[in-house]
Short mmCIF file of C-alpha atoms and ligand atoms in Angstrom, two decimals:
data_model
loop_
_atom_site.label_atom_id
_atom_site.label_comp_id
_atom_site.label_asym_id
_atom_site.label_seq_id
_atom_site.Cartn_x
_atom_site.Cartn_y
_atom_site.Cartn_z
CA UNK D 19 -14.06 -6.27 -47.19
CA UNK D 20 -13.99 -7.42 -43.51
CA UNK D 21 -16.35 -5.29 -41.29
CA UNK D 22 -16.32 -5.33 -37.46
CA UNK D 23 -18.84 -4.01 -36.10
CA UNK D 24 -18.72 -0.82 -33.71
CA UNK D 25 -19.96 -2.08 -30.42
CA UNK D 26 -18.77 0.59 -27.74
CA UNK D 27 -21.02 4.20 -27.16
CA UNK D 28 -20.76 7.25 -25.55
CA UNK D 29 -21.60 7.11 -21.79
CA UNK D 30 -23.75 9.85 -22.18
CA UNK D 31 -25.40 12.52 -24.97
CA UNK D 32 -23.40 14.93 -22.91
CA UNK D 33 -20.09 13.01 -23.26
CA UNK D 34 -20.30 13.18 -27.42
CA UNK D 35 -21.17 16.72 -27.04
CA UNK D 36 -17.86 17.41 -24.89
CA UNK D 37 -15.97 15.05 -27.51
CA UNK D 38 -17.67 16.69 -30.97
CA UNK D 39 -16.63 19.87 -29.33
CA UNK D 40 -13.26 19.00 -28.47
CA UNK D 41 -12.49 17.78 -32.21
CA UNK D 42 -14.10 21.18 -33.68
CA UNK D 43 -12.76 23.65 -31.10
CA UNK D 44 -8.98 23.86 -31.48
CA UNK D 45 -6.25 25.72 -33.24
CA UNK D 46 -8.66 26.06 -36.29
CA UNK D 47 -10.63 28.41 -34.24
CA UNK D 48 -8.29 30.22 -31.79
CA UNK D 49 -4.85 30.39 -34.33
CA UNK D 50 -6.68 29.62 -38.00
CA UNK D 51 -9.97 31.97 -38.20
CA UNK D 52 -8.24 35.18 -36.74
CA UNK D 53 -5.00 35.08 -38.78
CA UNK D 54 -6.95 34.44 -41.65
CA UNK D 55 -9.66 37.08 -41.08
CA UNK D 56 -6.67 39.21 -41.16
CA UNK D 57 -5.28 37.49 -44.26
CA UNK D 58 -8.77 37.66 -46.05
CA UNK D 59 -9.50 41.50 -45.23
CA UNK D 60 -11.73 40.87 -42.41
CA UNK D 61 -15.53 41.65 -42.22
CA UNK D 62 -16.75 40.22 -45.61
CA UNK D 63 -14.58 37.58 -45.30
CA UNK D 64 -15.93 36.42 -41.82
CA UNK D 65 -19.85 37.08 -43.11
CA UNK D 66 -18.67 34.39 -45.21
CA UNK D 67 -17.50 32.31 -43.32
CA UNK D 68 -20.23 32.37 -40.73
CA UNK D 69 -23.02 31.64 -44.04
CA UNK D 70 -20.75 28.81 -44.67
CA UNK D 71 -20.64 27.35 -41.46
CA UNK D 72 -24.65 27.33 -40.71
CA UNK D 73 -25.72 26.95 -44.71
CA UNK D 74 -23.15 24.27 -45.34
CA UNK D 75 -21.30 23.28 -42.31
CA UNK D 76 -24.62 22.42 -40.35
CA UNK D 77 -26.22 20.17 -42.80
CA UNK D 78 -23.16 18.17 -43.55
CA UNK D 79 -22.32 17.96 -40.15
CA UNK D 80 -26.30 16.27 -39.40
CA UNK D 81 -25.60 14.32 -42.46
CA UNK D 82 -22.08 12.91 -41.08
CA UNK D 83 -23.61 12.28 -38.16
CA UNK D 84 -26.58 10.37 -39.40
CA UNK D 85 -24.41 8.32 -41.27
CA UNK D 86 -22.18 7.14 -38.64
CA UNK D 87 -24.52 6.41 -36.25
CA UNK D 88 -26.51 4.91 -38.75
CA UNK D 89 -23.51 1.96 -39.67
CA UNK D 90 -21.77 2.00 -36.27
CA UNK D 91 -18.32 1.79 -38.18
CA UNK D 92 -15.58 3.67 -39.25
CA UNK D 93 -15.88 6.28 -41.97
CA UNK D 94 -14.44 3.61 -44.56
CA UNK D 95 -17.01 0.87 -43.36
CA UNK D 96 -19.64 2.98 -43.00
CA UNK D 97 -19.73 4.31 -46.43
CA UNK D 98 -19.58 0.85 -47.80
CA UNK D 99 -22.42 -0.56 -45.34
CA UNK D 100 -25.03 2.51 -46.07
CA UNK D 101 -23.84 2.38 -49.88
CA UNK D 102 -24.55 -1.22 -49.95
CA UNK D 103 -27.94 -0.74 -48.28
CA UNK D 104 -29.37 2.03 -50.10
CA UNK D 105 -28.34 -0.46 -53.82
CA UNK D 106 -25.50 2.66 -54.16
CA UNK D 107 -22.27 1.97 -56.10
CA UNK D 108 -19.07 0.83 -54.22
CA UNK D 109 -16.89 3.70 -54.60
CA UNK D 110 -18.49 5.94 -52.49
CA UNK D 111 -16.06 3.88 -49.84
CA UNK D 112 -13.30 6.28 -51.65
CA UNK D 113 -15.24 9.24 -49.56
CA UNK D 114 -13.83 7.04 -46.46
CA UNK D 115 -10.53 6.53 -47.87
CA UNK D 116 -10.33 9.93 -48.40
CA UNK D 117 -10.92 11.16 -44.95
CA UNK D 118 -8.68 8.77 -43.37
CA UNK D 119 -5.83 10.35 -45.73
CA UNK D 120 -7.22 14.02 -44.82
CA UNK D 121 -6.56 13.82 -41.23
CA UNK D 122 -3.42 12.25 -41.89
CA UNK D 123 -2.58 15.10 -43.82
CA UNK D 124 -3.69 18.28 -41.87
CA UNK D 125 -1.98 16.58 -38.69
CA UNK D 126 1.48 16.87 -40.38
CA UNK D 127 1.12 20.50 -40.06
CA UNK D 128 -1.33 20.64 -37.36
CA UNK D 129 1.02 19.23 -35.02
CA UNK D 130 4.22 21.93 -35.79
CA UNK D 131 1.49 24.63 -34.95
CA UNK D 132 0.61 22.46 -31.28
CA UNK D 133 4.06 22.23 -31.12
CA UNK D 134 4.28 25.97 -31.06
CA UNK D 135 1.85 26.30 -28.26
CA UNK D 136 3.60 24.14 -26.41
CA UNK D 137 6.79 26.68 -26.98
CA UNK D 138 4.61 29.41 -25.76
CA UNK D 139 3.44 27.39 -22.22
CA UNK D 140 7.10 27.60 -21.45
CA UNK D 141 7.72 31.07 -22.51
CA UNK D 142 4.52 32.64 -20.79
CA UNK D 143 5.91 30.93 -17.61
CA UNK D 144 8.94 33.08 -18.12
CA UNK D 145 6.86 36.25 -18.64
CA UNK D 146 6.82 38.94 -21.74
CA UNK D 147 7.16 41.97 -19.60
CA UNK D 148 7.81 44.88 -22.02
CA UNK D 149 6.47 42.76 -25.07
CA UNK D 150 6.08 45.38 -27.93
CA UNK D 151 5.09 44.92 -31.62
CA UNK D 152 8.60 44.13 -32.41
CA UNK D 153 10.49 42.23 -30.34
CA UNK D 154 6.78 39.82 -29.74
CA UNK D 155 7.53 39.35 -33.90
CA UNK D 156 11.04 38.60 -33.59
CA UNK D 157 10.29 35.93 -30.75
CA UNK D 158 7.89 34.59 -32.77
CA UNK D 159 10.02 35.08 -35.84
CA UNK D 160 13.20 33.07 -33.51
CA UNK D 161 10.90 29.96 -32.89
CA UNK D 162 9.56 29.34 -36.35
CA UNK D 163 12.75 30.18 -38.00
CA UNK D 164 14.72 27.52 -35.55
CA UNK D 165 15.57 24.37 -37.02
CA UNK D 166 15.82 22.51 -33.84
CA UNK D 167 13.65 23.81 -31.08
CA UNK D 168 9.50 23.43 -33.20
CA UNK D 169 10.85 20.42 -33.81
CA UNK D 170 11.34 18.98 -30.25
CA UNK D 171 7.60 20.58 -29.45
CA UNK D 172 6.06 19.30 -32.88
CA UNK D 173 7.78 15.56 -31.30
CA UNK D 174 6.24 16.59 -28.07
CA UNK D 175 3.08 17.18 -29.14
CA UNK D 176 2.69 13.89 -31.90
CA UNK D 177 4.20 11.90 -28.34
CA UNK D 178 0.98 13.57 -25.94
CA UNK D 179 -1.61 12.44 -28.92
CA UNK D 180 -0.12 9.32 -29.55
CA UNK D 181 -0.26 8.42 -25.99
CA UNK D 182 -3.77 9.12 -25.56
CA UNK D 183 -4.93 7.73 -28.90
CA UNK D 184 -2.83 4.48 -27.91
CA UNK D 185 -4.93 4.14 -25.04
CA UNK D 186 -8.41 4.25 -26.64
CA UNK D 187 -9.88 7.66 -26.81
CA UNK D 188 -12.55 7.52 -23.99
CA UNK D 189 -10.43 6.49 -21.39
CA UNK D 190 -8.05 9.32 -20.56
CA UNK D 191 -10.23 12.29 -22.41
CA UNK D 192 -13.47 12.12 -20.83
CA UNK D 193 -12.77 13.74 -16.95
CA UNK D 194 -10.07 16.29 -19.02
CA UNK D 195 -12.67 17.45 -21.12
CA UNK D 196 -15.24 18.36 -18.75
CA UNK D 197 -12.95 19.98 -16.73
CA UNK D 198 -11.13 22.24 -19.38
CA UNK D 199 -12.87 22.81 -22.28
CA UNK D 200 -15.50 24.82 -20.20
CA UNK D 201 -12.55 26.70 -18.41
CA UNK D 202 -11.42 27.47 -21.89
CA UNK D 203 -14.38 29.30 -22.72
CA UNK D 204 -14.69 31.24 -19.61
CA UNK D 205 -10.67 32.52 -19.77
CA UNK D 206 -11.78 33.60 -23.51
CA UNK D 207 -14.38 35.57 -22.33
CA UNK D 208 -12.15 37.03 -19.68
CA UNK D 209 -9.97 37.90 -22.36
CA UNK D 210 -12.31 39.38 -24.64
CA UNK D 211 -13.37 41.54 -21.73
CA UNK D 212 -9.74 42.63 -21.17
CA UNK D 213 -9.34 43.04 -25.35
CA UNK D 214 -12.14 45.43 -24.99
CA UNK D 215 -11.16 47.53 -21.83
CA UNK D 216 -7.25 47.65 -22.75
CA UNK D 217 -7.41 47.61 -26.87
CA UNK D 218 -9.02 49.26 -29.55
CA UNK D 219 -12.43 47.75 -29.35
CA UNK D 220 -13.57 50.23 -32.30
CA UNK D 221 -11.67 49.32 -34.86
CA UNK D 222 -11.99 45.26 -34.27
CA UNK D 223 -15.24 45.67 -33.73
CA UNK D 224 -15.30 47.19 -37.72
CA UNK D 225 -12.25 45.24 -38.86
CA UNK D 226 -14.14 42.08 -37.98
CA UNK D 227 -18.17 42.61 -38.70
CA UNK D 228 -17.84 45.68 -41.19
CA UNK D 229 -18.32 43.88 -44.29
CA UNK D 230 -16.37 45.70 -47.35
CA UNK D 231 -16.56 43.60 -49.99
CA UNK D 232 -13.74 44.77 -52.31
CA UNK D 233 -11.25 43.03 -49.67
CA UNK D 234 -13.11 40.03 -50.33
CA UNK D 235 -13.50 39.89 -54.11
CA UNK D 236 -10.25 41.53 -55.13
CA UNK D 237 -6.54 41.65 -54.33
CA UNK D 238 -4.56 44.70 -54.87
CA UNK D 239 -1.20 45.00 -56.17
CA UNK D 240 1.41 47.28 -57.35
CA UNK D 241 2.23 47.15 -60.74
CA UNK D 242 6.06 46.95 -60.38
CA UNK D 243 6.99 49.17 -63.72
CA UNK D 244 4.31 52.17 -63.34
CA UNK D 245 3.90 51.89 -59.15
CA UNK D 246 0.05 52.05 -59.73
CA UNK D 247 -2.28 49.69 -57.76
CA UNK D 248 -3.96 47.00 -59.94
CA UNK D 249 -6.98 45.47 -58.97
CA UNK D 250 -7.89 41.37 -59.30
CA UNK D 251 -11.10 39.99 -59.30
CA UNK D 252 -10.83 37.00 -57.12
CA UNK D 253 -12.86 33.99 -55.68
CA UNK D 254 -10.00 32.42 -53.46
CA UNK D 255 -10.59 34.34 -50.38
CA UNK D 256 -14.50 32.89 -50.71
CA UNK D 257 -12.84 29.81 -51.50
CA UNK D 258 -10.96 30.26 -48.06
CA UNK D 259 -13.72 31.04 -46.56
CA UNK D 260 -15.63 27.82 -47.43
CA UNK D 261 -12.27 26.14 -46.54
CA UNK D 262 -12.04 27.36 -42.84
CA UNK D 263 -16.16 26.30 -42.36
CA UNK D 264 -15.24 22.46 -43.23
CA UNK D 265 -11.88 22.77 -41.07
CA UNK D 266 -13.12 24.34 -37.69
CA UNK D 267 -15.98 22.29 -38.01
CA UNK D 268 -14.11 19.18 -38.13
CA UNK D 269 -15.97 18.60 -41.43
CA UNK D 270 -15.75 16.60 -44.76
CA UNK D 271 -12.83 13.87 -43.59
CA UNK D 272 -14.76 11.36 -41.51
CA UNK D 273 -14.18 12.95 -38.05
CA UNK D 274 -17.91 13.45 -37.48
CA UNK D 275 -18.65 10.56 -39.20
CA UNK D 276 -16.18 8.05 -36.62
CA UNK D 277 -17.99 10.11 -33.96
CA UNK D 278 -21.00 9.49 -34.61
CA UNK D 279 -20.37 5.93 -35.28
CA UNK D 280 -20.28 6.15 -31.20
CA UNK D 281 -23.43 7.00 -31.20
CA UNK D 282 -27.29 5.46 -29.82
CA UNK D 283 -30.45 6.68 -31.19
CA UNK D 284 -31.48 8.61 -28.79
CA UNK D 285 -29.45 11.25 -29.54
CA UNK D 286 -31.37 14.31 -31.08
CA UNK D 287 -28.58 14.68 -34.00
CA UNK D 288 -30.22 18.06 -35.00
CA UNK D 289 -29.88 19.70 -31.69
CA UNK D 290 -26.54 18.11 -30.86
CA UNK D 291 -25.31 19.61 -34.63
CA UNK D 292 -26.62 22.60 -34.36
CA UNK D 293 -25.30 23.39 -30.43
CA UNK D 294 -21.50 22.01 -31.69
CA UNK D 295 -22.04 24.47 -34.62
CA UNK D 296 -22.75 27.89 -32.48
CA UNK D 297 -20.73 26.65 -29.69
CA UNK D 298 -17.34 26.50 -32.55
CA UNK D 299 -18.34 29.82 -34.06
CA UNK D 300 -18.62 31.34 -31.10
CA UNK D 301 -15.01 30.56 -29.94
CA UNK D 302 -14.00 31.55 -32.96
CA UNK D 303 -15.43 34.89 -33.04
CA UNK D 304 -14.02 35.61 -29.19
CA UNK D 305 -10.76 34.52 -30.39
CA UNK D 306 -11.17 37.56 -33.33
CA UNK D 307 -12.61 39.45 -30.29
CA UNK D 308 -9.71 39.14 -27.83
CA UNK D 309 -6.99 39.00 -30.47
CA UNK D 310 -8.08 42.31 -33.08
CA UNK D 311 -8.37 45.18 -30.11
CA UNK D 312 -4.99 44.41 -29.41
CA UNK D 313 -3.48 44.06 -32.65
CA UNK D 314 -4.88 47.86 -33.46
CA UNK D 315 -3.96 49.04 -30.02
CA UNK D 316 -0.35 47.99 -29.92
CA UNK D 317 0.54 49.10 -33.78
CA UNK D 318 0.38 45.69 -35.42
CA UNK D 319 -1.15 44.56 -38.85
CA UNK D 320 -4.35 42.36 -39.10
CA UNK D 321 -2.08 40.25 -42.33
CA UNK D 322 0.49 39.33 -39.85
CA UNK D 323 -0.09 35.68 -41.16
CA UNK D 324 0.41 32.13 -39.11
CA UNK D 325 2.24 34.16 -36.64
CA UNK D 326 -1.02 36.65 -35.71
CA UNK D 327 -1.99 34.78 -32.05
CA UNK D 328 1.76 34.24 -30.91
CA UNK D 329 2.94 37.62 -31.66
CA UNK D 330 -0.46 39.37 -30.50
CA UNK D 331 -1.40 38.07 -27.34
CA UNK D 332 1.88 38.04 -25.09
CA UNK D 333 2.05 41.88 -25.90
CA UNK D 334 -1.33 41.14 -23.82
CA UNK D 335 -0.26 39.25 -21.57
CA UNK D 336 2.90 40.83 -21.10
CA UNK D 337 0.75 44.34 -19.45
CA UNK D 338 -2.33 43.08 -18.13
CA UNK D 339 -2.34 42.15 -14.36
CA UNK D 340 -1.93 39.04 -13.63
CA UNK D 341 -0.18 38.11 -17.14
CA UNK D 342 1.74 35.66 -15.59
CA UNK D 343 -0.45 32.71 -14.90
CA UNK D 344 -3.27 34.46 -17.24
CA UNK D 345 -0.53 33.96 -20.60
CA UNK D 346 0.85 30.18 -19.48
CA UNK D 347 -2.81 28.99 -18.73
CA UNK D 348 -4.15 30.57 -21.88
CA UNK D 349 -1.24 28.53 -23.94
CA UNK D 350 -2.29 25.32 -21.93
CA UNK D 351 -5.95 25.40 -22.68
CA UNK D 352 -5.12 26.21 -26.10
CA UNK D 353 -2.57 23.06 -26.14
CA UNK D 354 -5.03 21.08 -25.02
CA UNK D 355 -8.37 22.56 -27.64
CA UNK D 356 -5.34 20.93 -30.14
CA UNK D 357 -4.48 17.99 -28.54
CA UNK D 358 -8.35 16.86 -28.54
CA UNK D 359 -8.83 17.89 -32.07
CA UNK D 360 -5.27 16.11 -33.15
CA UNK D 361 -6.71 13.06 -31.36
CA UNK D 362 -9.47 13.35 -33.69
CA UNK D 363 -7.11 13.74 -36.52
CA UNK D 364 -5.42 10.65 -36.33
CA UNK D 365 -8.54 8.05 -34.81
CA UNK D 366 -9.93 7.66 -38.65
CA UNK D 367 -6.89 6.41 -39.69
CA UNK D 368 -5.84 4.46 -36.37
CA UNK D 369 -9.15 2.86 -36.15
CA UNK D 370 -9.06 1.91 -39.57
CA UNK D 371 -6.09 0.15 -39.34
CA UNK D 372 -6.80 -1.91 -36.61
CA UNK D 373 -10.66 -2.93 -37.88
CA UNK D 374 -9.15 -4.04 -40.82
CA UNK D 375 -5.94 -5.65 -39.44
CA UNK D 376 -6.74 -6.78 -36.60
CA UNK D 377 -3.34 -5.42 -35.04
CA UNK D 378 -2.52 -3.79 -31.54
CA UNK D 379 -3.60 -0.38 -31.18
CA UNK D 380 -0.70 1.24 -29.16
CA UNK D 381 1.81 -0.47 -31.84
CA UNK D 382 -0.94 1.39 -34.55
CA UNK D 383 -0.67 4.70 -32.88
CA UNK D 384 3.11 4.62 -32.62
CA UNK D 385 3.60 4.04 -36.11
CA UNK D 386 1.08 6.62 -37.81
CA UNK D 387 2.30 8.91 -34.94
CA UNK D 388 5.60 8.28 -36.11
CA UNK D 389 5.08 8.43 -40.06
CA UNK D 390 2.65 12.45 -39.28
CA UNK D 391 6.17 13.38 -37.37
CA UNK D 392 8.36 12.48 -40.06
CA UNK D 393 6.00 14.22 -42.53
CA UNK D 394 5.36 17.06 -39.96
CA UNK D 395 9.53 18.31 -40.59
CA UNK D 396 8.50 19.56 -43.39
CA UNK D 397 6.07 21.80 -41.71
CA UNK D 398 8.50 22.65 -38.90
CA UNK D 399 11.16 22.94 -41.44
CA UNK D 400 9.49 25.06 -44.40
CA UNK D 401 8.70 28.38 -42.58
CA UNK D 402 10.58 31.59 -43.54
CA UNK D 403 14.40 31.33 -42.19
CA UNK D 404 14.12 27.80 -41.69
CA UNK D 405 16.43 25.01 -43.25
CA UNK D 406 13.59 24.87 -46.18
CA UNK D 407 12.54 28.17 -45.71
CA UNK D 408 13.51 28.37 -49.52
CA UNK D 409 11.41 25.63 -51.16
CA UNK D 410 8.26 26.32 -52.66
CA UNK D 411 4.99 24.17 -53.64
CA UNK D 412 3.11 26.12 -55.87
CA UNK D 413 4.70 29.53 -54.93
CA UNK D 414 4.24 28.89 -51.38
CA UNK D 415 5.87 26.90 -48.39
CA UNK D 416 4.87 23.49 -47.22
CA UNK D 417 2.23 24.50 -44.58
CA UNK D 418 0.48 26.82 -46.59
CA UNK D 419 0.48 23.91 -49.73
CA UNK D 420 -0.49 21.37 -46.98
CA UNK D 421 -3.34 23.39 -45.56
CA UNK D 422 -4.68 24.50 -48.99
CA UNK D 423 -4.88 21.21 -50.57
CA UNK D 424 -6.54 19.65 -47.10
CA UNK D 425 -9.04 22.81 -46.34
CA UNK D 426 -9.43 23.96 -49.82
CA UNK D 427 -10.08 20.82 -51.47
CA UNK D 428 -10.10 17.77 -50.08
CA UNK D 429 -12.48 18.75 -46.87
CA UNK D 430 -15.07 20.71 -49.14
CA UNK D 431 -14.70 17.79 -51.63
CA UNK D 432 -15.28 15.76 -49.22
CA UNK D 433 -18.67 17.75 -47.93
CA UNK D 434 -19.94 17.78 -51.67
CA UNK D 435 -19.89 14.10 -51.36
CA UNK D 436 -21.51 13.86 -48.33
CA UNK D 437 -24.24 15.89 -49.46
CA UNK D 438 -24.65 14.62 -52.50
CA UNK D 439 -24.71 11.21 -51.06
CA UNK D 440 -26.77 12.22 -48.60
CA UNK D 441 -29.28 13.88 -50.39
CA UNK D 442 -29.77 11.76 -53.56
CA UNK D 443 -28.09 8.61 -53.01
CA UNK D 444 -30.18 7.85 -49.23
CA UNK D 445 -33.93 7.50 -50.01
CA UNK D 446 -35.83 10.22 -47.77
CA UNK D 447 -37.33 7.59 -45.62
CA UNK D 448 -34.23 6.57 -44.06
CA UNK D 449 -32.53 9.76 -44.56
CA UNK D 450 -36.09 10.80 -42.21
CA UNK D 451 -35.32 8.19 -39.62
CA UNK D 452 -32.14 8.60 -38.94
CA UNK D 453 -32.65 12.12 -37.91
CA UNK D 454 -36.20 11.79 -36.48
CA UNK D 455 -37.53 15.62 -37.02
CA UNK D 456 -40.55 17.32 -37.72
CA UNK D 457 -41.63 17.58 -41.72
CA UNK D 458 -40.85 21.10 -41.47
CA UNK D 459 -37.67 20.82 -39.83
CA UNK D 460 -36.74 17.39 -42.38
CA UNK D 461 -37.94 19.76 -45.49
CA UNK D 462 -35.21 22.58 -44.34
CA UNK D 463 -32.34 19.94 -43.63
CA UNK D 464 -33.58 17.55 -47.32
CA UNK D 465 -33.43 20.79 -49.17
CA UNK D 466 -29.65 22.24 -48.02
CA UNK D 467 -28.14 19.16 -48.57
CA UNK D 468 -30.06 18.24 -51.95
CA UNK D 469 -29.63 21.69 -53.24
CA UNK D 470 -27.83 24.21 -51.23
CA UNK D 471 -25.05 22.31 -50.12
CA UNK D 472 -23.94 20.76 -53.61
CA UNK D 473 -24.75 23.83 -55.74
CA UNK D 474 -22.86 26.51 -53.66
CA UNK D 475 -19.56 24.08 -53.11
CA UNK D 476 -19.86 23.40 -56.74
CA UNK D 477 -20.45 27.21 -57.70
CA UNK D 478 -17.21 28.08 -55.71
CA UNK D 479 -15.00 25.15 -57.16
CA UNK D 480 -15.71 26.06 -60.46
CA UNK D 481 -15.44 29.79 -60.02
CA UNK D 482 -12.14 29.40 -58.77
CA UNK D 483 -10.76 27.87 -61.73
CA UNK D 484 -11.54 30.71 -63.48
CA UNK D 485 -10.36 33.30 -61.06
N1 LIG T 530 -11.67 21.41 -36.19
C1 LIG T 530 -10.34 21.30 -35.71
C2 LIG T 530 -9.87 22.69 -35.28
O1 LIG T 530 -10.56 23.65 -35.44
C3 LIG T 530 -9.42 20.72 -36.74
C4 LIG T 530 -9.92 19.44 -37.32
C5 LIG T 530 -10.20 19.38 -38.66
C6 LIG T 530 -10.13 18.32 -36.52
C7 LIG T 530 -10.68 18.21 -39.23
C8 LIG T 530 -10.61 17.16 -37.08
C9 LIG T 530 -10.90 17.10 -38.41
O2 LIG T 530 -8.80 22.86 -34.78
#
């Protein structure tokens, strides 16, 4: 296989920090982890979740990045290189392959969810004075439903990533993200604030970080001949839970891997892994924080599914002070969290493509861009009311199938490999180098990805089959 070598690096440590934390933070966080906190039951789910992310999450994410930085090449090329070095079989290049097809994948639906942001920019400019419950649900309910208008926004959005991505990604990103991924975070916190002064703090606060585990282990329904509840054992919401770690994260697809690629030695991986991981769960749990005192305050359900941020938050803006430019800004920070994560998305694969063909990267980018759009209808097209509102994958629609095969499987496949790999495929010396920490610290990070990591993701694959 032809290998070209990585030659170009970050301009600074604080650069690949900005750009790690652009691909993690994005809808995953902000539209993903509430809606399914709410879907899940809430507080045992997101104990979960957060276990996940620094058990799991932060040890595949050192172990991505130690890999990447280690070859200097794309996910696909860098698994064959450090394969190939460490005397290790040559499929483990199918953990590349299978990265480059993830983030093909999750952008097909990814992009009909940007899309809807976008929608929202131009309705906050508008206003939702007298949003209720209600009518924010039937808006919300009008734009997923329409056959036409996601559509032109899921097109807008692919066109805004493709254009960047055509350019190289350092080029355009680097000034944007210094400038608004740290306004992000301090309008979120502005928002929490106002969450907690205007909404019902109380019951978020024990929605959220009152663990009840019943919610998490079993589903209840009703049986439909004697009207009694029955109870399920389950392990899919855990399953979920393990899920939505690997996907805000950024994890298990090659993402981390292609960005570390970018990376010199200097960089303290550990520190730089461990600062990504609190910075993402943090934004996630402020999104819970400004989005579950309002959903209890204005009447509305915690399950209310994809829809939860777009039908929550213009009630918000539509009463708070200042809701007019405080609702359009919040939709453009949030369109842009996606756009640097869907940049992310797609660079495996574009990169790929042009290492190993040699070909022009703009004509590259326009022609994945155009295949994930094609794809991405079926997103736009498969929610309830729509034109394929009516087909179902598995019992569910497209999206849903889409996002469970890519979060569900393939990304915590993917970790399993990593760590696997990682942990008894890489001898410890160079698996030591690369990271360059103290024994104690090396013992911690050897021992979650030899053991931890592997056993757990194992443990809840194979419980799921059974439940
Ligand atoms: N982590 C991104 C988010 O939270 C999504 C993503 C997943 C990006 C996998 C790259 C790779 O929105």
């Amino acid at each position: 296989m032809a290998t070209t070598p990585h030659h170009a690096h970050w301009s600074s440590r604080w650069t690949f920090m900005l750009a790690a934390v652009g691909s993690a933070v994005g809808l995953g966080n902000i539209w993903k982890f509430p809606y399914q906190a709410g879907l899940n039951g809430g507080g045992a789910f997101v104990l979960f979740y957060l276990v996940f992310v620094f058990l799991i999450g932060l040890p595949v994410l050192m172990a991505e990045l130690s890999i990447g930085r280690r070859a200097q090449r794309s996910p696909v090329y860098a698994m064959e290189q450090v394969a190939r070095e460490e005397g290790r079989s040559k499929y483990w290049v199918l953990l590349g392959w299978s990265g480059v097809i993830g983030g093909f994948l999750i952008l097909t639906y990814y992009s009909v969810v940007g899309g809807w942001v976008l929608a929202y920019i131009a309705k906050a400019t508008l206003g939702f004075s007298g949003f209720d419950a209600d009518t924010s649900r039937a808006a919300f309910n009008a734009l997923a439903g329409d056959p036409v208008e996601p559509v032109v926004w899921h097109v807008a959005f692919m066109a805004i990533t493709v254009a960047i991505v055509a350019q190289g990604v350092k080029a355009g990103l680097e000034k944007a993200v210094k400038l608004l991924m740290p306004t992000l975070f301090v309008l979120l916190i502005g928002m929490v604030l106002y969450a907690a002064v205007a909404g019902d703090l109380a019951a978020a606060l024990k929605f959220l970080f009152q663990p009840d585990f019943s919610t998490l282990f079993f589903v209840t329904t009703i049986d439909p001949v004697t009207g009694t509840e029955i109870q399920t054992f389950t392990i899919t919401r855990v399953l979920n839970a393990l899920g939505l770690a690997f996907f805000s994260l950024s994890l298990g697809m090659g993402t981390i891997m292609t960005y570390g690629s970018y990376l010199t030695k200097d960089v303290n991986i550990a520190r730089s892994a461990a600062t990504i991981t609190f910075a993402d769960s943090a934004v996630a749990l402020m999104a819970g924080l400004a989005i579950f005192p309002i959903v209890y305050a204005v009447g509305l359900n915690p399950d209310e599914n994809v829809g939860l941020v777009f039908i929550t938050l213009p009630i918000a803006f539509g009463q708070m002070t200042g809701g007019a430019i405080v609702g359009p800004a919040f939709f453009f920070l949030l369109a842009f969290a996606a756009i640097t994560s869907a940049i992310s998305l797609i660079e495996p694969m574009v990169s790929f493509v042009e290492e190993r063909t040699g070909g022009r990267r703009p004509n590259i980018a326009v022609l994945i861009g155009f295949l994930v759009t094609a794809i991405g209808l079926l997103s736009a097209w498969g929610q309830t009311n729509n034109l394929l509102g009516d087909v179902s994958v598995f019992g569910v629609n497209f999206m849903t199938a889409k996002g469970y095969l890519t979060d569900n499987i393939m990304m915590p496949a993917g970790g399993l490999f990593i760590a696997i790999f990682s942990g008894w495929f890489i001898s410890r010396k160079n698996a030591m180098d690369e990271l360059a920490l103290n024994d104690g610290a090396f013992r911690k990070y050897y021992f979650l990805v030899k053991y931890v990591c592997p056993v757990a993701i194992t443990a809840v694959f194979v419980s799921v089959l059974f439940f």
